[in-house]
Amino acid sequence: MRKRLLMSAVLAASLALTGCGTADQGSPAPGGSGGLTPVKLQLQWFVQAQFAGFLAAVDQGFYREQGLDVQILEGGVDIVPQTVLAQGQADYAIAWVPKALASREQGAGITQVAQVFQRSGTYQVSFASSNIKAPADLRGKKVGNWGFGNEFELFAAMTKAGLDPGRDVTLVQQQFDMQALLAGDIDAAQAMSYNEYAQLLEARNPRTGQLYQPSDFTVLDWNTVGTAMLQDAVWASTDRLTDPAYQDTTVKFLAGTVRGWAFCRDNAEKCRDIVVAKGSKLGASHQLWQMNEVNKLIWPSASRAGLIDEAAWNATVDLAMTTRNQDGQTVLTTRPEGTAYTNEFIQKALDSLAGAGTDVVGAGFTPATVTLTEGGA
């Protein structure tokens, strides 16, 4: 596990230097334009509605109103955002909390400054005919997972059910799609509620000639099982957070970010269009599904969007320190010390937004019903 993380970090550094994808191609050269402060944000994956709030904040001018010129750097399979940030190739990065904390334990000087997703979006999906209705039912099965730290909710669930991930199941390195499950090569596949699960429902069932239906599958949701870990979070440079100028930029960046997500909560179809226009690899119906599912992970946000909930953060750390993978290793070996996260800057950002009338709780949010089409077109 640690060797893989280290290899990924090295590879990510190489990619960062040789040119990772840029989602916001229109940004000016370093130094900004019109007196704006230039900011680079590293995403953790390709452009899709998972990051719609950031893209909308650029598109709608929310960052510009804060005095920022934000350039969004697209992620990819071999890009580790927290490493890109730690090496100074970006000003902020989006990364799952346990994976970023693992990088931090290995020396990355990063601090979490906001929590975007308040809930986990990870599923373990199987065909309903497999009768995998609980983590204990995975015993003896071929269980797909992506590795690279994405698998620890699954391992925590199996451990909670009394299974040894290294002995009681056959672990299969899964591609970032659902082909292995659809082909019957594995019994259960890792999927995000907003992405790969939709890809299943966008596939044609050869038995019926129609698209697969939710009833064709069984979903294990780690929020329900009790092994959910915090995912998409905003990370900043620990050292630079001592600089008053960077502190000010951080507050403004977070204010523009939360406003972007509030906009996407209230304008899901508009944000779908923004994402598609930026070159998402999957089409409009898929991105609207994703926007709707991502909104579910953020809204309503009783403690206010972006705020880091101490109890959820501690639960994530506890799981990261106690859940062992197939090699007997844990994500973290020691508890992160005090600068691992701070609510100081998101608190100031939220206060400014509340004063301007932005709804940062979303108590009235109601998910939509999205109709998927074949291939997500």
XYZ file of C-alpha atoms in Angstrom:
377
model
C 0.000 0.000 0.000
C 2.639 2.490 1.003
C 4.860 1.501 -1.903
C 1.962 2.111 -4.278
C 1.228 5.490 -2.744
C 4.860 6.483 -2.978
C 5.073 5.363 -6.593
C 1.941 7.348 -7.355
C 3.386 10.411 -5.719
C 6.562 10.195 -7.780
C 4.586 9.681 -10.960
C 2.266 12.545 -10.090
C 5.218 14.837 -9.587
C 6.516 13.920 -13.013
C 3.144 14.543 -14.613
C 2.744 17.826 -12.812
C 6.017 19.026 -14.253
C 5.339 17.745 -17.758
C 1.892 19.240 -17.974
C -1.297 17.861 -16.413
C -4.639 18.682 -18.025
C -6.024 22.168 -17.672
C -9.792 22.506 -17.406
C -9.823 26.298 -17.440
C -7.839 27.076 -20.563
C -8.685 30.766 -20.553
C -6.694 31.770 -17.496
C -3.974 34.376 -17.917
C -0.266 33.976 -17.286
C 1.056 34.034 -13.696
C 0.679 37.477 -12.257
C -3.038 37.639 -12.972
C -4.936 40.199 -14.984
C -6.873 43.252 -13.935
C -5.345 43.151 -10.468
C -6.693 39.654 -9.787
C -4.730 37.181 -7.691
C -3.857 34.049 -9.720
C -4.848 30.748 -8.094
C -4.338 27.163 -9.299
C -6.669 24.398 -8.129
C -5.721 20.739 -8.748
C -8.703 18.407 -9.219
C -8.456 14.714 -8.355
C -10.082 13.406 -11.534
C -11.182 14.365 -15.021
C -13.666 17.183 -15.537
C -17.107 16.016 -14.459
C -19.951 17.213 -12.243
C -18.065 15.971 -9.180
C -16.294 19.331 -9.476
C -19.193 21.396 -10.795
C -19.123 23.882 -7.921
C -15.555 24.915 -8.762
C -16.248 25.122 -12.483
C -19.424 27.126 -11.861
C -17.567 29.538 -9.597
C -15.235 30.271 -12.512
C -18.013 30.375 -15.107
C -20.317 32.593 -13.059
C -17.561 34.967 -11.939
C -17.802 34.139 -8.223
C -14.053 33.841 -7.848
C -13.489 36.976 -9.889
C -15.820 38.880 -7.543
C -13.498 37.763 -4.752
C -10.529 39.203 -6.633
C -9.236 35.817 -7.782
C -8.309 34.442 -11.188
C -8.721 30.687 -10.652
C -7.153 28.188 -13.035
C -8.522 24.665 -12.674
C -6.088 21.814 -13.356
C -7.730 18.609 -14.495
C -6.810 15.396 -12.706
C -6.258 11.902 -14.036
C -5.432 8.301 -13.211
C -1.824 8.979 -12.203
C -2.145 12.463 -10.708
C -2.084 12.705 -6.902
C -3.505 16.157 -6.093
C -2.053 16.435 -2.606
C 1.420 15.754 -4.012
C 0.967 18.391 -6.706
C -0.024 20.815 -3.929
C 2.819 19.813 -1.613
C 5.332 20.379 -4.415
C 4.040 23.881 -5.057
C 2.525 23.152 -8.471
C -0.915 24.244 -7.260
C -2.263 26.563 -4.564
C -5.080 24.224 -3.487
C -6.047 20.617 -4.165
C -9.113 18.396 -3.899
C -8.467 15.009 -2.285
C -10.129 12.378 -0.130
C -9.300 12.877 3.536
C -7.690 9.491 4.378
C -5.520 9.487 1.266
C -4.380 13.052 1.854
C -3.649 12.291 5.500
C -1.541 9.299 4.392
C 0.483 11.607 2.133
C 0.755 14.053 5.007
C 2.105 11.299 7.266
C 4.773 10.681 4.611
C 5.811 14.318 4.711
C 3.438 16.319 2.530
C 2.942 19.761 4.109
C -0.791 20.113 3.583
C -3.728 21.181 5.745
C -7.418 20.554 5.153
C -9.306 23.860 5.037
C -12.800 22.745 3.942
C -14.938 19.623 3.532
C -17.000 19.602 0.336
C -18.796 16.243 0.561
C -20.495 15.773 3.912
C -21.239 12.125 3.114
C -19.435 9.271 1.344
C -20.385 8.508 -2.265
C -18.826 5.032 -2.425
C -20.860 1.904 -3.131
C -20.002 -1.750 -3.549
C -22.384 -2.971 -6.248
C -23.318 -6.479 -7.309
C -26.025 -8.075 -9.392
C -29.126 -8.750 -7.294
C -28.908 -12.390 -8.370
C -25.614 -12.675 -6.435
C -27.504 -12.299 -3.128
C -24.815 -10.027 -1.679
C -27.029 -8.096 0.696
C -24.508 -7.296 3.424
C -20.706 -7.117 3.754
C -20.643 -10.608 5.300
C -22.042 -11.985 2.030
C -18.792 -11.028 0.286
C -17.096 -14.077 1.821
C -15.697 -16.286 -0.936
C -16.509 -13.746 -3.651
C -14.370 -11.961 -6.230
C -14.393 -8.400 -4.925
C -13.286 -5.558 -7.175
C -11.708 -2.364 -5.868
C -9.587 0.452 -7.254
C -6.824 0.352 -4.655
C -4.685 3.453 -3.985
C -6.557 4.126 -0.723
C -10.015 3.991 -2.282
C -10.651 0.572 -0.803
C -10.519 1.243 2.935
C -14.250 1.772 3.439
C -14.726 -1.657 1.859
C -12.031 -3.195 4.057
C -13.494 -1.535 7.143
C -16.909 -2.962 6.301
C -15.518 -6.453 5.797
C -13.559 -6.209 9.040
C -16.690 -5.059 10.869
C -18.489 -8.105 9.440
C -15.757 -10.436 10.697
C -14.035 -10.997 7.344
C -10.297 -10.854 6.696
C -9.756 -8.926 3.412
C -6.561 -10.870 2.802
C -8.060 -14.324 3.322
C -11.848 -14.477 3.080
C -12.357 -12.834 -0.338
C -10.517 -12.736 -3.650
C -9.508 -9.127 -4.235
C -9.374 -8.000 -7.846
C -7.746 -4.771 -9.048
C -10.626 -3.090 -10.835
C -10.467 -0.631 -13.716
C -12.254 2.710 -13.296
C -15.381 1.427 -15.009
C -17.998 -1.300 -14.584
C -16.968 -3.648 -17.379
C -15.612 -6.351 -15.068
C -18.925 -6.559 -13.198
C -21.032 -6.504 -16.356
C -18.853 -9.228 -17.897
C -19.166 -11.421 -14.796
C -15.439 -11.333 -14.076
C -16.057 -10.124 -10.504
C -18.975 -10.545 -8.103
C -18.949 -7.036 -6.610
C -17.516 -3.770 -7.921
C -16.525 -0.487 -6.360
C -18.605 2.391 -7.718
C -19.273 6.015 -6.909
C -22.953 6.839 -6.522
C -22.520 9.740 -8.935
C -20.425 8.027 -11.607
C -19.831 4.302 -12.045
C -23.224 3.319 -10.604
C -24.844 5.489 -13.285
C -22.688 3.759 -15.907
C -24.410 0.493 -14.951
C -27.827 2.053 -15.453
C -26.689 3.457 -18.809
C -25.790 -0.043 -20.078
C -28.129 -2.288 -22.045
C -29.233 -5.524 -20.418
C -28.706 -8.220 -23.077
C -31.452 -10.326 -21.523
C -34.196 -7.696 -21.865
C -32.801 -5.429 -24.570
C -33.541 -2.482 -22.246
C -31.278 -0.472 -19.968
C -30.468 -2.054 -16.636
C -32.720 -0.984 -13.765
C -31.798 -0.301 -10.119
C -33.665 -3.485 -9.196
C -31.082 -5.483 -11.174
C -28.417 -4.591 -8.597
C -27.736 -4.638 -4.884
C -25.902 -1.670 -3.390
C -23.827 -1.691 -0.208
C -23.701 1.928 0.988
C -20.945 2.573 3.535
C -22.942 5.438 5.064
C -25.544 2.850 6.043
C -23.040 0.151 7.001
C -21.221 2.620 9.274
C -17.767 2.616 7.697
C -18.018 5.795 5.611
C -14.941 8.027 5.424
C -14.735 11.680 4.398
C -14.003 12.217 0.724
C -13.711 15.380 -1.398
C -12.029 18.059 0.710
C -10.069 21.248 -0.022
C -6.382 21.169 0.972
C -3.962 24.081 1.299
C -0.223 24.457 1.903
C 0.518 24.241 5.634
C 3.586 26.474 5.456
C 1.898 29.122 3.340
C -1.046 29.341 5.743
C 1.243 31.405 7.996
C 1.365 34.088 5.262
C -1.387 36.728 5.737
C -1.750 37.133 1.962
C -2.327 33.392 1.451
C -4.702 33.362 4.418
C -6.750 36.104 2.787
C -6.711 34.288 -0.565
C -7.822 31.086 1.151
C -10.872 32.766 2.693
C -11.813 34.312 -0.652
C -11.241 31.053 -2.535
C -13.477 29.154 -0.126
C -16.165 31.840 -0.293
C -16.241 31.615 -4.094
C -16.220 27.802 -3.891
C -19.195 27.498 -1.520
C -21.109 30.021 -3.610
C -20.389 27.874 -6.659
C -21.799 24.796 -4.965
C -24.859 26.725 -3.773
C -25.388 27.830 -7.380
C -25.202 24.203 -8.578
C -27.672 23.149 -5.890
C -30.188 25.634 -7.254
C -29.232 25.360 -10.954
C -28.365 21.713 -11.586
C -29.074 21.795 -15.334
C -27.044 24.970 -15.813
C -24.108 23.372 -14.010
C -24.479 20.244 -16.149
C -24.098 22.472 -19.189
C -21.013 24.132 -17.707
C -19.412 20.731 -17.097
C -20.251 19.406 -20.563
C -18.933 22.596 -22.174
C -15.647 22.077 -20.332
C -15.172 18.745 -22.093
C -16.478 16.043 -19.765
C -15.774 12.547 -21.078
C -19.358 11.359 -20.489
C -22.431 13.107 -21.813
C -25.272 15.325 -20.660
C -27.627 12.809 -19.035
C -24.715 11.269 -17.124
C -23.553 14.682 -15.909
C -27.052 15.666 -14.767
C -27.279 12.408 -12.801
C -23.863 13.144 -11.336
C -24.818 16.711 -10.442
C -27.933 15.465 -8.653
C -26.036 12.768 -6.738
C -23.207 15.124 -5.772
C -25.741 17.615 -4.474
C -27.086 14.824 -2.254
C -23.599 14.452 -0.749
C -23.447 18.167 0.118
C -27.001 19.320 0.783
C -28.579 19.839 3.154
C -25.549 20.705 5.228
C -26.807 21.294 8.739
C -23.462 22.568 10.003
C -23.077 24.789 6.873
C -21.422 23.751 3.625
C -17.659 23.336 3.715
C -17.322 23.193 7.485
C -15.267 20.247 8.763
C -17.299 18.208 11.249
C -14.977 17.123 14.055
C -16.890 13.909 14.806
C -16.879 12.786 11.163
C -13.214 13.725 10.815
C -12.273 11.750 13.934
C -14.295 8.766 12.712
C -12.381 8.865 9.417
C -9.060 8.979 11.246
C -10.076 6.127 13.568
C -10.973 3.919 10.589
C -7.761 4.908 8.787
C -5.709 3.893 11.815
C -7.471 0.629 12.666
C -8.593 -0.936 9.373
C -5.984 -3.223 7.828
C -5.648 -4.101 4.174
C -4.795 -7.518 2.725
C -1.144 -6.976 3.680
C -2.005 -6.059 7.268
C -1.174 -2.370 6.817
C -3.286 0.611 7.827
C -3.701 3.943 6.007
C -2.288 5.830 8.994
C 0.158 4.645 11.641
C -0.161 7.659 13.955
C -2.901 10.155 14.690
C -2.487 13.421 12.704
C -1.331 16.322 14.854
C -2.960 19.725 15.220
C -2.365 21.348 11.821
C -4.000 18.538 9.857
C -7.203 20.520 9.542
C -8.629 23.900 10.449
C -12.049 25.512 10.217
C -10.572 29.002 10.621
C -10.761 30.002 6.976
C -14.002 28.307 5.928
C -15.642 29.857 9.004
C -14.687 33.341 7.813
C -15.813 32.513 4.278
C -19.189 31.257 5.495
C -19.688 34.312 7.663
C -19.105 36.565 4.660
C -21.510 34.547 2.506
C -24.207 34.483 5.168
C -23.893 38.255 5.468
C -24.431 38.532 1.700
C -27.538 36.330 1.791
C -26.148 33.072 0.321
C -27.937 29.962 1.602
C -25.068 27.809 2.914
C -27.312 25.203 4.595
C -29.703 24.181 1.810
C -32.411 22.946 4.177
C -34.939 23.061 1.347
C -32.866 21.024 -1.099
C -34.869 18.288 -2.809
C -33.128 15.839 -5.174
C -34.468 15.597 -8.702
C -35.421 12.471 -10.652
C -32.939 12.073 -13.503
C -33.569 9.897 -16.541
C -30.410 8.279 -17.900
C -29.859 7.396 -21.539
C -27.704 4.649 -23.054
C -24.051 5.523 -22.652
C -24.965 8.661 -20.668
C -25.401 10.776 -23.819
